XYZ file of C-alpha atoms in Angstrom:
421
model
C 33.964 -34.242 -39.349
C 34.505 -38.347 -39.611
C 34.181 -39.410 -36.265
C 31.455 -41.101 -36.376
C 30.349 -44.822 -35.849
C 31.663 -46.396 -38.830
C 34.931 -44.362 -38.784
C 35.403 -45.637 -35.371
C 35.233 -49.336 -36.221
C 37.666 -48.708 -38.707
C 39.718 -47.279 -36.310
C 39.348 -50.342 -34.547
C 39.939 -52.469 -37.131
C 43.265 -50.730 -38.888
C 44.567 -50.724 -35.096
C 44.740 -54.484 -34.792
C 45.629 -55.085 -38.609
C 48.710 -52.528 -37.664
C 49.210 -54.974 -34.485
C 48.875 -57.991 -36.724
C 51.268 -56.736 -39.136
C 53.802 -55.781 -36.549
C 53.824 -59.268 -34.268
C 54.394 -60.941 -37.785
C 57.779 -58.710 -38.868
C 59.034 -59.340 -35.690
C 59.039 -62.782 -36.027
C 60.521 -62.558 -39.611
C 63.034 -60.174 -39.324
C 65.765 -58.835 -36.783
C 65.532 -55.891 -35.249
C 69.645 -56.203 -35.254
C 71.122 -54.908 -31.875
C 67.560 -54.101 -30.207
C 66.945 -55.963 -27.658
C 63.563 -56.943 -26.410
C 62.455 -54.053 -24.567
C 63.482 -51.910 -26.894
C 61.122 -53.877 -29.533
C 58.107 -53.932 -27.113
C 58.367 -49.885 -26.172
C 58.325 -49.570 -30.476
C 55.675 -51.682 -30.368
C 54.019 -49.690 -27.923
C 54.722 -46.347 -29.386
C 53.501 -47.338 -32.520
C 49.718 -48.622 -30.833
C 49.694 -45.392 -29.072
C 50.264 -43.452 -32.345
C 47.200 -45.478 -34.268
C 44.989 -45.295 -31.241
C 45.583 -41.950 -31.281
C 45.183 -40.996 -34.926
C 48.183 -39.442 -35.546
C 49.404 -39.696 -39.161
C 51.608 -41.746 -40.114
C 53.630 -41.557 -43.578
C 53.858 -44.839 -45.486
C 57.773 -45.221 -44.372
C 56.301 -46.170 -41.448
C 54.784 -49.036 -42.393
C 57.930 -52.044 -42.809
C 55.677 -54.445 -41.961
C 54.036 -53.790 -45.396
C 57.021 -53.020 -47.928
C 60.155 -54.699 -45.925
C 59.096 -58.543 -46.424
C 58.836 -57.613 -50.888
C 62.024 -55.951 -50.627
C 63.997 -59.423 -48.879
C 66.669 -60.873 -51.004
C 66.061 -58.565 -53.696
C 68.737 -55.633 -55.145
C 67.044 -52.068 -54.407
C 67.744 -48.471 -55.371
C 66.359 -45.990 -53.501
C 65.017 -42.177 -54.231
C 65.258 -40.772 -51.044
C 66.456 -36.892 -49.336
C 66.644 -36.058 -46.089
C 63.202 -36.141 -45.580
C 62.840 -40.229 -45.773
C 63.109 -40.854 -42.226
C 61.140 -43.558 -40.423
C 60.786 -42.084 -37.328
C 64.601 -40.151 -36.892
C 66.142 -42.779 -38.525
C 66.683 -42.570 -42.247
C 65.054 -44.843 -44.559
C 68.907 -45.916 -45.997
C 69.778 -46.888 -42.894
C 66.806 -48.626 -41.715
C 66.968 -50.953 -44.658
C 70.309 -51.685 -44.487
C 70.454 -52.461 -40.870
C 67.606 -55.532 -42.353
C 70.304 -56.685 -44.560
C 68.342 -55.223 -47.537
C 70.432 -54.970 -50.642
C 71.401 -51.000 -51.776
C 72.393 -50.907 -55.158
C 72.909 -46.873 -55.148
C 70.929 -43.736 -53.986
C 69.086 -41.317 -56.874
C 69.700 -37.877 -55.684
C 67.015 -35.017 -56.478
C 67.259 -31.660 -56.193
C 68.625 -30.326 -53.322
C 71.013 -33.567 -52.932
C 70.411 -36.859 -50.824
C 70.981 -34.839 -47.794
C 69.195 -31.742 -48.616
C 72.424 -29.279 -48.250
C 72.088 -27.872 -51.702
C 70.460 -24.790 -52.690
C 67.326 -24.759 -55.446
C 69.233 -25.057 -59.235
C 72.566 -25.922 -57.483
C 74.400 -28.745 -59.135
C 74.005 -32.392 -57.950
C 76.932 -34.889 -58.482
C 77.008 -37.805 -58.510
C 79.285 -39.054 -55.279
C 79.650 -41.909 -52.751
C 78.068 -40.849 -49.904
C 79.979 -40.431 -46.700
C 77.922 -42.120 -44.041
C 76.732 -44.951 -45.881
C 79.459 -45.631 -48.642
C 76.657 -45.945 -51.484
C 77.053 -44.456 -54.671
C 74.671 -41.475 -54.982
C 73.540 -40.709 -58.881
C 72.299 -37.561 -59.430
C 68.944 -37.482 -61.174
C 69.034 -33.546 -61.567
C 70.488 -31.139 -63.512
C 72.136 -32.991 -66.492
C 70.231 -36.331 -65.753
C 66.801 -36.248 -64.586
C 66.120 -40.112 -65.908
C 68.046 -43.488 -64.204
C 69.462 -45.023 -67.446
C 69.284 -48.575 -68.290
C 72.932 -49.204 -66.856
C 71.988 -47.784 -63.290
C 69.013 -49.970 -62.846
C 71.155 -53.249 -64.155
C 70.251 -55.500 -61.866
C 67.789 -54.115 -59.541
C 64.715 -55.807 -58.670
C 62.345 -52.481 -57.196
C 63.491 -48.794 -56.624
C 61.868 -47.579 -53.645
C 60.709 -43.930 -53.434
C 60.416 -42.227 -50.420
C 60.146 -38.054 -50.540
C 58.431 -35.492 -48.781
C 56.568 -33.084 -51.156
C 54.665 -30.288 -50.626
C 51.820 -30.014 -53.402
C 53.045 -27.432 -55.871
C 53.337 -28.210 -59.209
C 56.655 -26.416 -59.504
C 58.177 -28.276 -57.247
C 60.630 -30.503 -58.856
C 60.170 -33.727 -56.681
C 56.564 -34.547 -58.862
C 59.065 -34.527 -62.112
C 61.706 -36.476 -60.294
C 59.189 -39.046 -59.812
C 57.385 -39.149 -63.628
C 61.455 -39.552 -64.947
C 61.269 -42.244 -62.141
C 58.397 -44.197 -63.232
C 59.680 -43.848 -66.973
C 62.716 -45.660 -66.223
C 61.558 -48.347 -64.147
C 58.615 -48.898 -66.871
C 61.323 -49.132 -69.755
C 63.345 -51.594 -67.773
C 60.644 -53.504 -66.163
C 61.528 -52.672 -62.829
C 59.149 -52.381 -59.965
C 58.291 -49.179 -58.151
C 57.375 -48.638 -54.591
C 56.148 -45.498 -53.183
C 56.130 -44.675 -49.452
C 53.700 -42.028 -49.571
C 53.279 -39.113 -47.040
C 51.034 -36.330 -46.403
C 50.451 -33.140 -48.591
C 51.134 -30.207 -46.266
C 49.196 -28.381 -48.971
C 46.749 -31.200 -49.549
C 43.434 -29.239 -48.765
C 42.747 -27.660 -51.643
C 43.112 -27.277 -55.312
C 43.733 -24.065 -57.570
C 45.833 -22.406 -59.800
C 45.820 -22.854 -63.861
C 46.257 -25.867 -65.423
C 49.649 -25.900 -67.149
C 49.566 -25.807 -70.949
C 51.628 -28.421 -72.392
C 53.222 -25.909 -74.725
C 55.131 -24.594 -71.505
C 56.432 -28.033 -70.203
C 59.696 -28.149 -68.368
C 61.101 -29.753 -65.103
C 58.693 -27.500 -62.969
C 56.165 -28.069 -64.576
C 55.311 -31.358 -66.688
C 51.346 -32.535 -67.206
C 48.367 -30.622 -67.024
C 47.751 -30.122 -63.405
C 47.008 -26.972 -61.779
C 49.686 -25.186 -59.244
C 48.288 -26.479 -56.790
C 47.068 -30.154 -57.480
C 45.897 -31.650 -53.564
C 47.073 -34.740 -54.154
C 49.935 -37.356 -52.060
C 52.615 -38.105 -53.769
C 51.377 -41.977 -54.168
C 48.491 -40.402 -55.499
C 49.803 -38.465 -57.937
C 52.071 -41.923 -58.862
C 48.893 -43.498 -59.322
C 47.384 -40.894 -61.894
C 50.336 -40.782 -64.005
C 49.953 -44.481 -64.549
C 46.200 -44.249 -64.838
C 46.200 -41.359 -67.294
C 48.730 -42.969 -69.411
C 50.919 -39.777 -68.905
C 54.632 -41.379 -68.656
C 56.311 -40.583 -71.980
C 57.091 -44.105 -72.793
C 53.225 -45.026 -72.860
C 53.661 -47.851 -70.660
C 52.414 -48.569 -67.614
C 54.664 -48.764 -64.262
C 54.484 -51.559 -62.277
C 53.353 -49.399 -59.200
C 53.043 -50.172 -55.190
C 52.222 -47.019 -53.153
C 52.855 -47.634 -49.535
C 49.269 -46.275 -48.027
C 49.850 -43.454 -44.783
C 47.909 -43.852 -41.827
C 45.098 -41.779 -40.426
C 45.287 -38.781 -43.251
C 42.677 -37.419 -45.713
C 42.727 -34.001 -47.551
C 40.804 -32.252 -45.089
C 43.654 -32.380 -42.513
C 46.701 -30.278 -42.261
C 49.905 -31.974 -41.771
C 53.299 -30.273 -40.039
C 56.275 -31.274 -41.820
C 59.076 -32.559 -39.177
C 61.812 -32.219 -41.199
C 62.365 -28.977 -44.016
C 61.524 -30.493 -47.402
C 64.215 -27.610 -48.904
C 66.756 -25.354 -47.693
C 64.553 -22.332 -48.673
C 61.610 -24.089 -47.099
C 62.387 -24.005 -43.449
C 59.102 -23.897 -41.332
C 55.458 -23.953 -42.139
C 54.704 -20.412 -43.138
C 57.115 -20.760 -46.144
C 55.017 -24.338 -46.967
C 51.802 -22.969 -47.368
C 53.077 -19.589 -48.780
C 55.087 -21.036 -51.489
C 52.274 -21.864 -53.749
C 51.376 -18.192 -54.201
C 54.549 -17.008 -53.614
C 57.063 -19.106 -56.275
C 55.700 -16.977 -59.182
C 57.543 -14.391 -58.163
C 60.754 -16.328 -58.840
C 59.171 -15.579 -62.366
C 59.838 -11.860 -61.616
C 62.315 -9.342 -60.601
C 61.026 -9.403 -56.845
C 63.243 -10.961 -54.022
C 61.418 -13.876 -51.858
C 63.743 -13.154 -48.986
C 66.217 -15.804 -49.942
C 69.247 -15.097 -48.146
C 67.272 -13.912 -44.960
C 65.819 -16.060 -42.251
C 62.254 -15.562 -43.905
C 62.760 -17.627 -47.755
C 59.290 -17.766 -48.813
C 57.811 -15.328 -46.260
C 58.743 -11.956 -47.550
C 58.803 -10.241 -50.663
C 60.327 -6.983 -51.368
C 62.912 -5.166 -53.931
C 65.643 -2.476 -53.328
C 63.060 0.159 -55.586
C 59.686 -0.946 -54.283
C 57.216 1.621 -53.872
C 55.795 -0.702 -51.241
C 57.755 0.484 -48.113
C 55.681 -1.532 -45.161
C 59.162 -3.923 -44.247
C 62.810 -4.075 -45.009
C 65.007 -6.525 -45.741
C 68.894 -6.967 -46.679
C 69.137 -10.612 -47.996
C 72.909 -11.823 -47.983
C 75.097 -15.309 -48.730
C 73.576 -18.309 -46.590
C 76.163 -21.300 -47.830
C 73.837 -24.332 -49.389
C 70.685 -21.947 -48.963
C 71.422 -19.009 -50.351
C 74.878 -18.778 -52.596
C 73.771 -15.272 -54.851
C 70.696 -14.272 -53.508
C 68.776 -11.845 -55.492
C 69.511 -8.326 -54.597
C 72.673 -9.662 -52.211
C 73.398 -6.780 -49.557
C 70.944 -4.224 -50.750
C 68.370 -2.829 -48.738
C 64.733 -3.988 -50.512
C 61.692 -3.091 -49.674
C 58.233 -4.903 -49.656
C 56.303 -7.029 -47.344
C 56.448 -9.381 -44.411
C 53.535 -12.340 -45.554
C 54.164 -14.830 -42.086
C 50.877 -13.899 -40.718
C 49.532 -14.100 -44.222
C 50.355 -18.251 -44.528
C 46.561 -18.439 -41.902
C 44.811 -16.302 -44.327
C 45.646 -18.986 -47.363
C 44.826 -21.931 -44.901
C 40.990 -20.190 -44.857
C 40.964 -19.536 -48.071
C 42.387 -22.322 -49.431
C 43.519 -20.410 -52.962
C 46.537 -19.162 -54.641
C 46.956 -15.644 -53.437
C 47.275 -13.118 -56.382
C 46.952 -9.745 -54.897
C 50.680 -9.614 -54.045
C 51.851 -10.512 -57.536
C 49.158 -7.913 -59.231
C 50.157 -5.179 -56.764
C 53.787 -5.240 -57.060
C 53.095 -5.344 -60.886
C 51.085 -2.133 -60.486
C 53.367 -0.523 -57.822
C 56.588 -1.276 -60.557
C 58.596 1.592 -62.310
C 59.505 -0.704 -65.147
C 56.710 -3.062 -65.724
C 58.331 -4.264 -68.978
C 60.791 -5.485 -67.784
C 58.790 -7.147 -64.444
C 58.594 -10.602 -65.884
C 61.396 -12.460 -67.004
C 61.360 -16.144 -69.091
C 60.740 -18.042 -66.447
C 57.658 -16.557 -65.272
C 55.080 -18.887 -67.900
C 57.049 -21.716 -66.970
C 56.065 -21.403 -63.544
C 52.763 -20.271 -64.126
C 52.404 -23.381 -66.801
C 50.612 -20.869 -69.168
C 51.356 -17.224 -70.840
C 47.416 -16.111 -70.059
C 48.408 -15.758 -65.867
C 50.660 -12.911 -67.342
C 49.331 -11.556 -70.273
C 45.996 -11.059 -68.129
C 48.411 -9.072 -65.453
C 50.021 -6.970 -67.684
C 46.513 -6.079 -69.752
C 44.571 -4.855 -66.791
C 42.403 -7.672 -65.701
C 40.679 -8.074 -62.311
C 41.703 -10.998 -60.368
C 37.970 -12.445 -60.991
C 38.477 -12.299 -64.058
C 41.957 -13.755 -63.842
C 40.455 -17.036 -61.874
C 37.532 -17.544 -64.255
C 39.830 -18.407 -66.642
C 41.157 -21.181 -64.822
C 37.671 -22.734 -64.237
C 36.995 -24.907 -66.886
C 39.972 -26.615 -66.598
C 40.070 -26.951 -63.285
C 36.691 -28.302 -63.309
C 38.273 -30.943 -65.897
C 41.348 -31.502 -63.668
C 39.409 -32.252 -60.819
C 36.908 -35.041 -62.337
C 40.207 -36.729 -63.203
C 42.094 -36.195 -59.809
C 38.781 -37.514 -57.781
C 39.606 -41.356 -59.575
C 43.399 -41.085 -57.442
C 42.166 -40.107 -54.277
C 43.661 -42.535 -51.921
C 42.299 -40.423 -48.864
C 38.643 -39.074 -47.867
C 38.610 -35.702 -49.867
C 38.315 -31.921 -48.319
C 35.088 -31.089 -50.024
């Protein structure tokens, strides 16, 4: 769509900036115990990569973030996604001699082992002797006493573009602290798997909670370091001040490109399908309707022991760190099997609602189908209340228009990347 003439040139020109960059870190920092033919085959990978176009996340990128980052004190928000290349972002920087104060641990823990809700505590970690905080559960917010003494936090997680997703709130608590305390934020962006479009209702600050925190829709299509960027821009940190924000650019990515996660962002979110099927699928979490956790298909399938639907089975059971009480544990439930559905939302590019309606419809006890957490989810009470009255599902996504329309005027003045539409 792009390649054209000018795009080319820049091409051209981001290819020997990258080279640039990457002559001048190797003359002002050690690679440690690489020798010199291991730095000129990186060196070479990393031309090939660029020449090619493939994207590359902002971790990437040392030559742009390592040289602020020498002989200051660091704390880094990081999972098991913040790799640069295999190697994770930890222990990249502190093979460089960079200066780890402690680790801020989301949900789903540093290393990602932890199912969604478990309980993160605060540890030393095993591998790299840091002290890991927790920043979920009990503590969402780095107090004044962790950041003592720390010159920038660097944040580096993969997210995947739902608003429900806690890693968007981990960040806003994030950017709160280090605005109180007048420490410096970096943000090593990366690609939104779900990126390529925009939909859902806008939440309703009445139903604010950790999934859910500013008035975005579910699905909002921006990075990460995009989405850093509007927060500060909107004035929508809760201590009304502005963070002194650095987002770490990717390479070769806009919003009309899909991106293939290499490493699972959750437990419950183990391969593509579930990525692109969670945005439509995570109000059911909302419901009394299994999502196949404790199967091989989290995210993929959807079913109950008493469904009226009868097109797949499933029996979910324990998965330790993915699945500790599944929903419906060892009973036979009853539903559907959405894998081949995940291409259908990639040409579409929309929330899909028909499930959600249908197993309203299809439900022997449709007062009791929703449960609390439902409007949380949804960010509103209307996604429901328009359910359970009857409405079409025109009807149901007019309602979201105006809002959206408003959402996306303000989104359009982040955009880091060339846009889908």
């Amino acid at each position: 769509m792009f390649a054209d003439a000018n795009r080319n040139a820049k091409m051209k020109q981001k290819l020997i900036t990258v080279l640039s960059c990457s002559i001048l870190f190797t003359f002002y920092f050690s690679y440690g115990q690489l020798d010199e033919l291991k730095k000129s085959t990186l060196k070479a990978k990393a031309m090939l990569q660029v020449a090619e176009g493939t994207i590359l996340p902002g971790a990437l990128h040392t030559e742009k973030y390592v040289p602020m980052l020498k002989n200051k004190t660091i704390a880094i928000v990081a999972n098991q996604t913040s790799l640069i290349n295999k190697t994770h972002l930890v222990d990249s920087l502190k093979s460089l001699k960079i200066k780890i104060k402690c680790v801020f641990a989301p949900e789903h823990g540093f290393r990602g082992d932890t199912e969604a809700g478990g309980d993160i505590t605060s540890t030393i970690d095993a591998k790299t002797k840091l002290p890991v905080i927790s920043i979920y559960g009990k503590k969402n917010k780095p107090s004044p006493e962790d950041l003592k003494g720390v010159d920038y936090v660097v944040f580096d997680i993969q997210d995947v573009g739902a608003r429900f997703f806690t890693y968007i709130s981990t960040l806003e608590y994030v950017m709160d602290a280090c605005a109180e305390n007048k420490v410096k934020l970096i943000v090593l962006d990366r690609p939104n798997p779900n990126g390529f479009y925009v939909d859902g209702p806008v939440l309703d600050k009445n139903f604010r909670s950790f999934v859910g925190r500013q008035s975005v829709p579910i699905v909002y299509g921006l990075t990460i370091g995009e989405y850093a960027m509007m927060l500060n821009g909107e004035n929508w940190l809760d201590c009304k001040k502005k963070c002194d924000l650095t987002v770490i650019e990717c390479s070769n990515y806009d919003h009309s490109k899909l991106y293939s996660l290499p490493v699972p962002p959750s437990p419950n979110l183990p391969n593509m399908n579930a990525i692109y099927l969670y945005p439509s699928l995570c109000l059911f979490e909302g419901t009394g309707v299994s999502v196949g956790r404790g199967t091989d298909k989290p995210f993929q399938i959807i079913g109950t022991p008493d469904s009226t639907i009868k097109g797949y089975m499933f029996t979910p059971k324990k998965i330790s760190h993915v699945a500790e009480n599944p929903p419906f544990e060892n009973q036979k439930c009853y539903g559907m099997d959405l894998t081949k559905s995940a291409t259908s939302i990639l040409s579409l590019k929309k929330i899909e609602l028909k499930w959600l309606i249908g197993f309203y419809r299809n439900n022997n006890n449709q007062s009791k189908f929703f449960n609390s957490f439902f409007d949380k989810l949804a960010g509103t009470d209307q996604l429901r209340i328009m359910i359970q009255t009857d409405k079409p599902e025109t009807e149901i996504r007019k309602s979201w228009e105006t809002d959206l329309k408003t959402y996306k005027a303000i989104r359009k003045k982040y955009l880091l990347y060339l846009d889908f539409e």
